[in-house]
Amino acid sequence: MREIKIEVLFKIHNKDFTTSIAKHYTSVDRLMSGADSFDYENNEVIAKRLFTGLTDVNGSEIYSEDIVRTHFYGEEFVDGALVSYDSSLAKFVFNDGDGEQDGFISGAEFGLLEIIGNIHQNPELLERS
């Protein structure tokens, strides 16, 4: 059985009055057993993102709400596709914001995706001209 991993994005309030986003990684097993010691009550959690179980062309783990560049036979064909979980299909999918699903995230596609950001830190990557 695969481990269900979660990436938690939270705000850090810096001494220079700016904010930045930090990441905490955990799993459902750690949460259930109480082994996760992250202080959820005293941190401003922005998002909890589910790991797809796959990595991109650079070996980075792909999480829901990541923004990816997709490649087809070495040529880019979608720049800025959003990874999400479709509960009706019980699959991770990606789309480029046109309302149409552009593909499934499966073992066949994992080598064709490259993470270029996520919707929380880089929403401008989804903007269409």
Tab-separated table of C-alpha atoms in Angstrom, residues 3-48:
chain	number	residue	atom	x	y	z
A	3	GLU	CA	2.001	6.018	1.700
A	4	ILE	CA	-0.330	9.009	1.396
A	5	LYS	CA	1.910	12.066	1.618
A	6	ILE	CA	0.773	15.635	2.190
A	7	GLU	CA	2.558	18.942	1.627
A	8	VAL	CA	1.368	21.742	3.910
A	9	LEU	CA	2.002	25.320	2.730
A	10	PHE	CA	1.995	27.966	5.467
A	11	LYS	CA	2.839	31.640	5.835
A	12	ILE	CA	5.952	32.910	7.560
A	13	HIS	CA	5.859	36.493	8.829
A	14	ASN	CA	9.371	37.892	8.390
A	15	LYS	CA	11.068	40.507	10.566
A	16	ASP	CA	11.048	42.985	7.654
A	17	PHE	CA	7.200	42.871	7.643
A	18	THR	CA	7.029	40.737	4.511
A	19	THR	CA	5.546	37.279	4.281
A	20	SER	CA	6.836	34.176	2.597
A	21	ILE	CA	5.513	30.660	2.128
A	22	ALA	CA	7.166	27.670	3.773
A	23	LYS	CA	6.468	23.948	3.387
A	24	HIS	CA	5.951	21.114	5.840
A	25	TYR	CA	5.724	17.495	4.718
A	26	THR	CA	3.783	14.805	6.532
A	27	SER	CA	1.715	11.696	5.852
A	28	VAL	CA	-1.664	10.371	6.864
A	29	ASP	CA	0.101	7.731	8.995
A	30	ARG	CA	2.066	10.423	10.888
A	31	LEU	CA	-1.095	12.473	11.433
A	32	MET	CA	-3.081	9.471	12.674
A	33	SER	CA	-0.338	8.237	15.026
A	34	GLY	CA	0.372	11.688	16.482
A	35	ALA	CA	3.975	11.558	15.235
A	36	ASP	CA	3.537	14.789	13.261
A	37	SER	CA	4.665	17.577	15.610
A	38	PHE	CA	3.915	20.549	13.319
A	39	ASP	CA	2.061	23.339	15.170
A	40	TYR	CA	-1.060	23.615	12.976
A	41	GLU	CA	-2.931	25.813	15.479
A	42	ASN	CA	-0.314	28.578	15.551
A	43	ASN	CA	0.594	28.668	11.859
A	44	GLU	CA	-1.387	30.218	9.038
A	45	VAL	CA	-1.934	27.191	6.798
A	46	ILE	CA	-2.571	28.171	3.178
A	47	ALA	CA	-3.038	24.754	1.589
A	48	LYS	CA	-2.810	21.029	2.155
